[in-house]
Coordinates of C-alpha atoms in Angstrom, one line a residue:
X1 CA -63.9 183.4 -11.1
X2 CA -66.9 181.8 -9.0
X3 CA -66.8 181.7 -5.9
X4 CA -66.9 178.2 -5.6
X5 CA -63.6 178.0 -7.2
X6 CA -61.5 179.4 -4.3
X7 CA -62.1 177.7 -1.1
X8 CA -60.1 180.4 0.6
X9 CA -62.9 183.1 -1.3
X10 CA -65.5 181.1 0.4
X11 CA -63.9 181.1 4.2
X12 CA -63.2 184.1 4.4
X13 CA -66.4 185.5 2.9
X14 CA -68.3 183.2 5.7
X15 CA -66.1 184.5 8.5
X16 CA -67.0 188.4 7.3
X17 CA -70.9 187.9 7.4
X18 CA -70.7 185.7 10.4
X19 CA -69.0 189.0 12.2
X20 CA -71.1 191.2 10.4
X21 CA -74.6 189.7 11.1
X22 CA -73.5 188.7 15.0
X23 CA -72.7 191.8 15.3
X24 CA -75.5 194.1 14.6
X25 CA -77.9 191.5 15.7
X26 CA -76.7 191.7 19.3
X27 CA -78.1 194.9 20.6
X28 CA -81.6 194.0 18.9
X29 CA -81.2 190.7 21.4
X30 CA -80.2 192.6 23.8
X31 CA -82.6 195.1 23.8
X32 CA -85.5 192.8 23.0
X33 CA -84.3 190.6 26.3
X34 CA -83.8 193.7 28.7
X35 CA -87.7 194.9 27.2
X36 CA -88.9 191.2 28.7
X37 CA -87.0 190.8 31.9
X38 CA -84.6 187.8 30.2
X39 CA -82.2 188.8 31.9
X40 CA -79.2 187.6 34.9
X41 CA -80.1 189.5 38.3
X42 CA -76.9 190.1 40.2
X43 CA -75.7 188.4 43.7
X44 CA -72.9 188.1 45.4
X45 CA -71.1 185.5 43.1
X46 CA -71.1 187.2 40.0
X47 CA -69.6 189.9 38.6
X48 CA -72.3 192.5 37.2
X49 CA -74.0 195.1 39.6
X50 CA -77.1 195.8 36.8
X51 CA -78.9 193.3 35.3
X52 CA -77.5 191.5 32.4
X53 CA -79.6 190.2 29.0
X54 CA -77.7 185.9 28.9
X55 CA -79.1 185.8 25.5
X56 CA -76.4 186.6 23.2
X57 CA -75.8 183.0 22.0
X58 CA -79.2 183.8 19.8
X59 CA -77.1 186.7 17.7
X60 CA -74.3 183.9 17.4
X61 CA -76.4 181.2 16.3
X62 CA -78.0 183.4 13.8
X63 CA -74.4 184.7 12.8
X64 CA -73.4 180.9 12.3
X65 CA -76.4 180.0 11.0
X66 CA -77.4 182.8 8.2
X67 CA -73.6 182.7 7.3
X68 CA -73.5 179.5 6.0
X69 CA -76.9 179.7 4.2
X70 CA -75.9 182.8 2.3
X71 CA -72.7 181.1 0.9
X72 CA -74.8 178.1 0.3
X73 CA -77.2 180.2 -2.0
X74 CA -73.7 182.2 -3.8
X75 CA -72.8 178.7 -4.9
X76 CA -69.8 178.5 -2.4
X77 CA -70.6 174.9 -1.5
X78 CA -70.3 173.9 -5.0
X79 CA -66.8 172.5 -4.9
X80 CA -67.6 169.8 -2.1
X81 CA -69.0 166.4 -2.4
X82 CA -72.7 166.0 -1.4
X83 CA -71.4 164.0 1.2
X84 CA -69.6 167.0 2.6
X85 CA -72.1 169.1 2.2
X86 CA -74.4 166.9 4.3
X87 CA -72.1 167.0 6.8
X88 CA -72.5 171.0 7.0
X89 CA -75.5 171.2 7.5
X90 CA -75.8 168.3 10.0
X91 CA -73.1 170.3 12.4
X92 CA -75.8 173.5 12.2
X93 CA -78.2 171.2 13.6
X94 CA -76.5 170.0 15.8
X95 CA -75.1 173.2 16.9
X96 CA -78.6 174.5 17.0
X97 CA -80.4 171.4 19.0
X98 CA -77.2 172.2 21.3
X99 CA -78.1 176.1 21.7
X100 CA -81.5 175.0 22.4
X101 CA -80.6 172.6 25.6
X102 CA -78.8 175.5 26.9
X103 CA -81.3 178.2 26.1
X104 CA -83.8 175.8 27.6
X105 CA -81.0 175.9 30.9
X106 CA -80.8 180.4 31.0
X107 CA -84.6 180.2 31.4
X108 CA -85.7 177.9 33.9
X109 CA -81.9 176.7 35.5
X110 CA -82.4 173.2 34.5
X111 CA -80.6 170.6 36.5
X112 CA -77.0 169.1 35.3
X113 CA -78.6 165.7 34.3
X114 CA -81.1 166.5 31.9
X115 CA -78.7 169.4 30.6
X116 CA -76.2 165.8 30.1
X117 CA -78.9 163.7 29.0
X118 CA -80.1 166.0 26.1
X119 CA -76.4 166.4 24.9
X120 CA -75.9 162.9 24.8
X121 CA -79.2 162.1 22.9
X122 CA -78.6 164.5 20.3
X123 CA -74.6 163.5 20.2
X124 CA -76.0 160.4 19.0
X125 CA -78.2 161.4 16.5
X126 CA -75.2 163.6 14.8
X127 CA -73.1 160.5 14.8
X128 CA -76.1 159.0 12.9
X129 CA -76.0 161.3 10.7
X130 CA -72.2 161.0 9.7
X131 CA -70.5 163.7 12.0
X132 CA -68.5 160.6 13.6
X133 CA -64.8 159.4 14.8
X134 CA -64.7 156.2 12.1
X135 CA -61.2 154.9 12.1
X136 CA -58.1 155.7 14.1
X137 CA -55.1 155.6 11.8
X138 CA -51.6 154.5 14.2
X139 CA -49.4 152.7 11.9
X140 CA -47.1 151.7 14.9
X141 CA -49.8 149.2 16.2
X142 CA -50.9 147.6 12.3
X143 CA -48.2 145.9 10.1
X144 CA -50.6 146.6 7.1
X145 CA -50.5 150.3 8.3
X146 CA -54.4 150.6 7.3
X147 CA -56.8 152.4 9.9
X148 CA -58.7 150.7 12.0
X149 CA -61.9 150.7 11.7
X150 CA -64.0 151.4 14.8
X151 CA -67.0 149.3 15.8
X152 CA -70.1 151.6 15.4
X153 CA -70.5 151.0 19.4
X154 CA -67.3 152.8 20.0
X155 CA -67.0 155.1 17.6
X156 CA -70.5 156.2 19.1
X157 CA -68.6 156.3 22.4
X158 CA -65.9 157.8 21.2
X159 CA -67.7 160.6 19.1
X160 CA -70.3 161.4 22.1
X161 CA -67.4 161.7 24.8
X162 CA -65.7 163.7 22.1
X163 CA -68.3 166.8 21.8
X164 CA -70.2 166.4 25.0
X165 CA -66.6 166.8 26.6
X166 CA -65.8 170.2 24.6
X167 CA -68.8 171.3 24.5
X168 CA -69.1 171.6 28.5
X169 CA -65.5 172.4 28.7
X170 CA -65.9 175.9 26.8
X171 CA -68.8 176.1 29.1
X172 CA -66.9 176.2 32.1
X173 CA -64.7 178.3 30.7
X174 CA -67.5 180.8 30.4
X175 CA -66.7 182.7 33.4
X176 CA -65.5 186.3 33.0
X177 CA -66.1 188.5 30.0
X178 CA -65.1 187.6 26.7
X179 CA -63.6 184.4 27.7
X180 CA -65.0 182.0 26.0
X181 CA -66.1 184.0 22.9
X182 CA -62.2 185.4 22.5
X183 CA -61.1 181.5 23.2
X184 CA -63.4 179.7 20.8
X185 CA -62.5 182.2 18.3
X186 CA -59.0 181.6 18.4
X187 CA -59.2 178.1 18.0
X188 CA -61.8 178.4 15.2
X189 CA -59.2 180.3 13.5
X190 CA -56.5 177.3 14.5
X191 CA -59.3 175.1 12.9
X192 CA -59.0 177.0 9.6
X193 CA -55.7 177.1 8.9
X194 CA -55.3 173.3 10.3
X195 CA -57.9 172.1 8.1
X196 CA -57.4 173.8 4.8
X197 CA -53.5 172.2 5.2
X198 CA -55.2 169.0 5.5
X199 CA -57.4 169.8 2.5
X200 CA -60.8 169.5 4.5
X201 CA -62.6 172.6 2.9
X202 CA -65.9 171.7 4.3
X203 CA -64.7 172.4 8.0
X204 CA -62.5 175.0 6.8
X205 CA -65.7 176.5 5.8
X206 CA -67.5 175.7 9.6
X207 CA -64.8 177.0 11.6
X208 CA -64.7 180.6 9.3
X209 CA -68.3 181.3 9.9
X210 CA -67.2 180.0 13.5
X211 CA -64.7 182.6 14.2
X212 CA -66.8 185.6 12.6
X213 CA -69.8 184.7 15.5
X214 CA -67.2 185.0 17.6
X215 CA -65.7 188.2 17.1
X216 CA -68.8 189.6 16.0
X217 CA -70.1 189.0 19.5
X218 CA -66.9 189.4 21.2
X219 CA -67.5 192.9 20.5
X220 CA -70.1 193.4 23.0
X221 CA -68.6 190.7 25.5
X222 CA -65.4 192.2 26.2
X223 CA -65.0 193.5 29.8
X224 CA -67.0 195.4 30.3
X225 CA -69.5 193.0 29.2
X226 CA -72.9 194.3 27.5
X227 CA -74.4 191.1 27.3
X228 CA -73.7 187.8 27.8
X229 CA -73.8 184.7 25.6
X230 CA -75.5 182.6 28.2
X231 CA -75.5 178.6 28.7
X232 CA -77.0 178.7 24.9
X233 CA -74.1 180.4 23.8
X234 CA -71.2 178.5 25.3
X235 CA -73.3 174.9 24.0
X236 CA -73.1 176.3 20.7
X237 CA -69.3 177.3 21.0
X238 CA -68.3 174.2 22.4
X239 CA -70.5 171.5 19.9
X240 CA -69.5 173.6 17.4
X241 CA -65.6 173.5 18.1
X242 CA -66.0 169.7 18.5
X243 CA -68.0 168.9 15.7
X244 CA -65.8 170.9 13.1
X245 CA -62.7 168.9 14.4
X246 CA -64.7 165.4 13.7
X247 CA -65.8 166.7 10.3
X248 CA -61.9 167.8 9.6
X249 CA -59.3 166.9 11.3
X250 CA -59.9 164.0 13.5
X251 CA -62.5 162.1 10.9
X252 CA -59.9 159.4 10.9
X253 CA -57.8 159.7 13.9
X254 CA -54.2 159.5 12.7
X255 CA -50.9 160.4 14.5
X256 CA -50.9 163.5 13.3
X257 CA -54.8 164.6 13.4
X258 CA -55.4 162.9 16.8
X259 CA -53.2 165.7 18.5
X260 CA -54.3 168.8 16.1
X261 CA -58.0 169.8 17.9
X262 CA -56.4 168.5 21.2
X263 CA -53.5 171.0 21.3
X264 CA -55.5 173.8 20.1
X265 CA -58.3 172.8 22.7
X266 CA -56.0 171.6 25.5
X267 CA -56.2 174.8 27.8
X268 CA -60.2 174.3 28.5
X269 CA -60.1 170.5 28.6
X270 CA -56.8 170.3 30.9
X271 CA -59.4 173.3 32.9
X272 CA -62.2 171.2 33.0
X273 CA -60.0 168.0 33.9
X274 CA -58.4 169.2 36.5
X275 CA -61.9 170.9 38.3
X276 CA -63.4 167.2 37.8
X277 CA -60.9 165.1 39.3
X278 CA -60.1 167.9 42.6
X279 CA -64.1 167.8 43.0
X280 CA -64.5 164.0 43.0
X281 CA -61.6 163.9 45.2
X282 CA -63.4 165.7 47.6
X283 CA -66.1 163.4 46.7
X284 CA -68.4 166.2 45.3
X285 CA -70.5 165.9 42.4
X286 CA -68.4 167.1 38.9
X287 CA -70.8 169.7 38.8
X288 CA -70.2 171.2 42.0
X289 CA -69.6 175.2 42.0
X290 CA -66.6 176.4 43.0
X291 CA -63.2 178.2 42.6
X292 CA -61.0 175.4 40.9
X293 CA -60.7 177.1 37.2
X294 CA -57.8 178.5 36.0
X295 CA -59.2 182.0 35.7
X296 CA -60.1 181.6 39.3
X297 CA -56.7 180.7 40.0
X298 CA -55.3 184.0 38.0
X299 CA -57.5 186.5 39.9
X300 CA -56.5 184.8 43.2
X301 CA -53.1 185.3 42.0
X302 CA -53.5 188.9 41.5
X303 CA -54.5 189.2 38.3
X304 CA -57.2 191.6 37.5
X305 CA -60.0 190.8 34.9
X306 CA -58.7 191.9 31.5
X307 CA -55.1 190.5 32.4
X308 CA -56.4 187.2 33.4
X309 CA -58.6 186.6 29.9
X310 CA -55.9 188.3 28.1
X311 CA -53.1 185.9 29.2
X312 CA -55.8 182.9 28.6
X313 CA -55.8 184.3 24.9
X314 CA -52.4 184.3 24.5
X315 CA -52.1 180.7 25.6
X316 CA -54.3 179.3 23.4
X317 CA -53.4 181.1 20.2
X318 CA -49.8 179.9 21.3
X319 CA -51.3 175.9 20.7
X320 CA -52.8 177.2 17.6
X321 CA -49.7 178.1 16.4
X322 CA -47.9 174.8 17.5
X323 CA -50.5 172.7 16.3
X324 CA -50.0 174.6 12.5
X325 CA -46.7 173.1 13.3
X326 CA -47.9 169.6 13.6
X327 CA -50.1 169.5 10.3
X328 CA -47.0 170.6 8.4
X329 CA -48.9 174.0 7.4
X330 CA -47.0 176.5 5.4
X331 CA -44.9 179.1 7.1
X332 CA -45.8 177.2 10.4
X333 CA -42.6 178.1 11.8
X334 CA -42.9 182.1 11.5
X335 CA -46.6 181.7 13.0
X336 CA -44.9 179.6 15.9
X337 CA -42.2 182.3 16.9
X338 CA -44.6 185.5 16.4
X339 CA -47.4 183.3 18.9
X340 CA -44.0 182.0 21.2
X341 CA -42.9 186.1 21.0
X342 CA -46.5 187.2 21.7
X343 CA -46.9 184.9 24.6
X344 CA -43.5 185.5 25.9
X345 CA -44.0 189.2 26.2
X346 CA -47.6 189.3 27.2
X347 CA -46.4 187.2 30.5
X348 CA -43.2 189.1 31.4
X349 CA -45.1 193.0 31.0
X350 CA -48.3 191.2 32.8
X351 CA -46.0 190.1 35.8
X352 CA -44.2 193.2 35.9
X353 CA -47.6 195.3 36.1
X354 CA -48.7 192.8 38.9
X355 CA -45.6 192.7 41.0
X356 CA -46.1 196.6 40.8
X357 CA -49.3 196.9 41.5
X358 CA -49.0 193.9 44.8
X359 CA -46.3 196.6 45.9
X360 CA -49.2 199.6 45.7
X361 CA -51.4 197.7 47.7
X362 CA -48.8 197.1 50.4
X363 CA -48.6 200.5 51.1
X364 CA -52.0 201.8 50.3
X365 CA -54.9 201.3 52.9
X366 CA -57.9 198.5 51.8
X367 CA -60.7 199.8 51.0
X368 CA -62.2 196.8 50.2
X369 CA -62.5 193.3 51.6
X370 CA -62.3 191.7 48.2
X371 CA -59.1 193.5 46.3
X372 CA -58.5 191.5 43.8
X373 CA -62.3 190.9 42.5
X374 CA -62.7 186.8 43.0
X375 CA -65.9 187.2 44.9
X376 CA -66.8 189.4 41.4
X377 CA -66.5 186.5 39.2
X378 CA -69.7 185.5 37.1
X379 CA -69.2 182.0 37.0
X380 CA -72.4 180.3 37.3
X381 CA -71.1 176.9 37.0
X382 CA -68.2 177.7 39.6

């Protein structure tokens, strides 16, 4: 049997070289960035006390990258159409142009606008190139219960809103270790499973090779962080994410498709929503650093590092699960009670460890004026 006869073959072989080649490319980026000086000086808002190589997107790009074009050359795109093929490789270059805008930002701290104006120039050029929202599909609102067709001017709209919205949510999220690699994985791994029930190989395919950068550099992320995956690394996560759920899922936005990449990517956009609106309320730019995000909130709560990404993990694989549940995938109901039970548990044992540990502090002396690490956290974009 080829390997272009089983789609599942061809996932998960994508999502094992993806890990493997992320992987052991990291400390050669890491090294090669400490050996140039490319690297994130501490200060007072962030959380590292050496300094830190922000070029770990690079290993992940390559991950994603050399992936793909490996199971390209074993024949395992043979089973799509050419136009799905195209599509492929037009969401690695668009991934790429993406990494580049924020590899461009990690070396010379380019201002928000150009950062906004390069994503929405090449946003546009993928929609040219067929990675597009074309039709939304409500049959409540048609009597002939056909999609509508959108206008190319607003399925531009709609398709540039779509991944220049993810794409600087997951950057936002960005802001402790292993945060956004560990949530971007999970939802890639959502992304699978909800598009090879919907038969959509081809992003099926993307969001494997996805999920393997991720782990692969999740690796050296995890608190304590090695390295960091940089504004290059979170553009690629976040385009990427979007992209795969406009060449799958949401192609033609139906009942059912519309909420599958909007459960399993509600946690960052609700986090991104919420910091936008409280900073224009204040009438502050959107881009204005604070402490609005939820892993802010979590570490003001009491919360120490690990705990606060951990429960953030368990959140989103929960929508993973319930969004399996939407798109009718098999055995969708186990998946949803082992996420509910994993979830359930992870929140009582992490709120009995914090009540017991707010009770140690009580009685112990400070010996510090920040105890629970907020003025630690490394987010750049507050």
């Amino acid at each position: 049997m080829s390997l272009a006869s089983s789609p599942v073959a061809v996932a998960s072989v994508s999502f094992l070289l993806a890990a493997a080649i992320t992987t052991s490319l990291v400390p050669v980026v890491r090294s090669t960035g400490m050996r140039f000086g490319l690297t994130d000086k501490p200060d007072p808002r962030k959380q590292h006390s050496t300094p830190m190589v922000r070029l770990g997107g690079v290993a992940m790009v390559l991950g994603f990258g050399l992936a793909l074009t490996a199971i390209w050359l074993m024949g395992g795109f043979g089973l799509l159409a050419p136009a799905r093929d195209q599509l492929i490789w037009s969401t690695l270059a668009g991934s790429l142009c993406f990494f580049l805008i924020g590899l461009a930002d990690d070396l010379f701290a380019l201002s928000p606008w150009p950062r906004l104006a390069g994503q929405v120039l090449v946003s546009s050029v993928i929609w040219s190139e067929g990675v597009r929202i074309g039709a939304i599909d409500l049959p409540w609102l048609t009597a002939t219960g056909t999609p509508i067709v959108l206008p190319d001017s607003l399925s531009l709209i709609a398709t540039v809103i779509w991944l220049v919205g993810i794409t600087n949510a997951i950057n936002w999220l960005d802001g402790l270790d292993g945060l956004a690699a560990g949530v971007a994985g999970i939802a890639a791994v959502g992304l699978v499973s909800v598009s090879f029930s919907l038969h959509q190989v081809a992003a099926g395919f993307l969001a494997a090779a996805l999920a393997g950068s991720c782990l692969g550099f999740l690796r050296h992320n995890f608190n304590p962080a090695r390295i960091f995956m940089g504004d290059g690394g979170s553009y690629f996560l976040g385009f990427s994410l979007a992209a795969v759920s406009i060449v799958g899922p949401a192609k033609g936005l139906t009942t059912v498709s519309l909420l599958l990449p909007l459960l399993i990517l509600s946690l960052p956009l609700a986090d991104m929503s919420a910091v936008i609106m409280g900073r224009l309320r204040e009438g502050r730019s959107p881009f204005h650093p604070d402490r609005r995000h939820l892993h802010h909130r979590l570490l003001r709560a009491g919360f120490s590092h690990r705990r606060t990404v951990l429960l953030i993990y368990v959140f989103t694989q929960w929508l993973a699960a319930l969004a399996l549940v939407v798109a009718n995938a098999e055995m969708r109901f186990l998946w949803l009670a082992l996420a509910t039970a994993i979830l359930v548990a992870t929140v009582v044992i992490s709120r009995r460890q914090l009540q017991t540990e707010l009770a140690f502090r009580e009685t112990a002396p400070s010996t510090t004026s920040d105890p629970k690490g907020i003025a630690s956290c490394g987010d750049r974009h507050g």
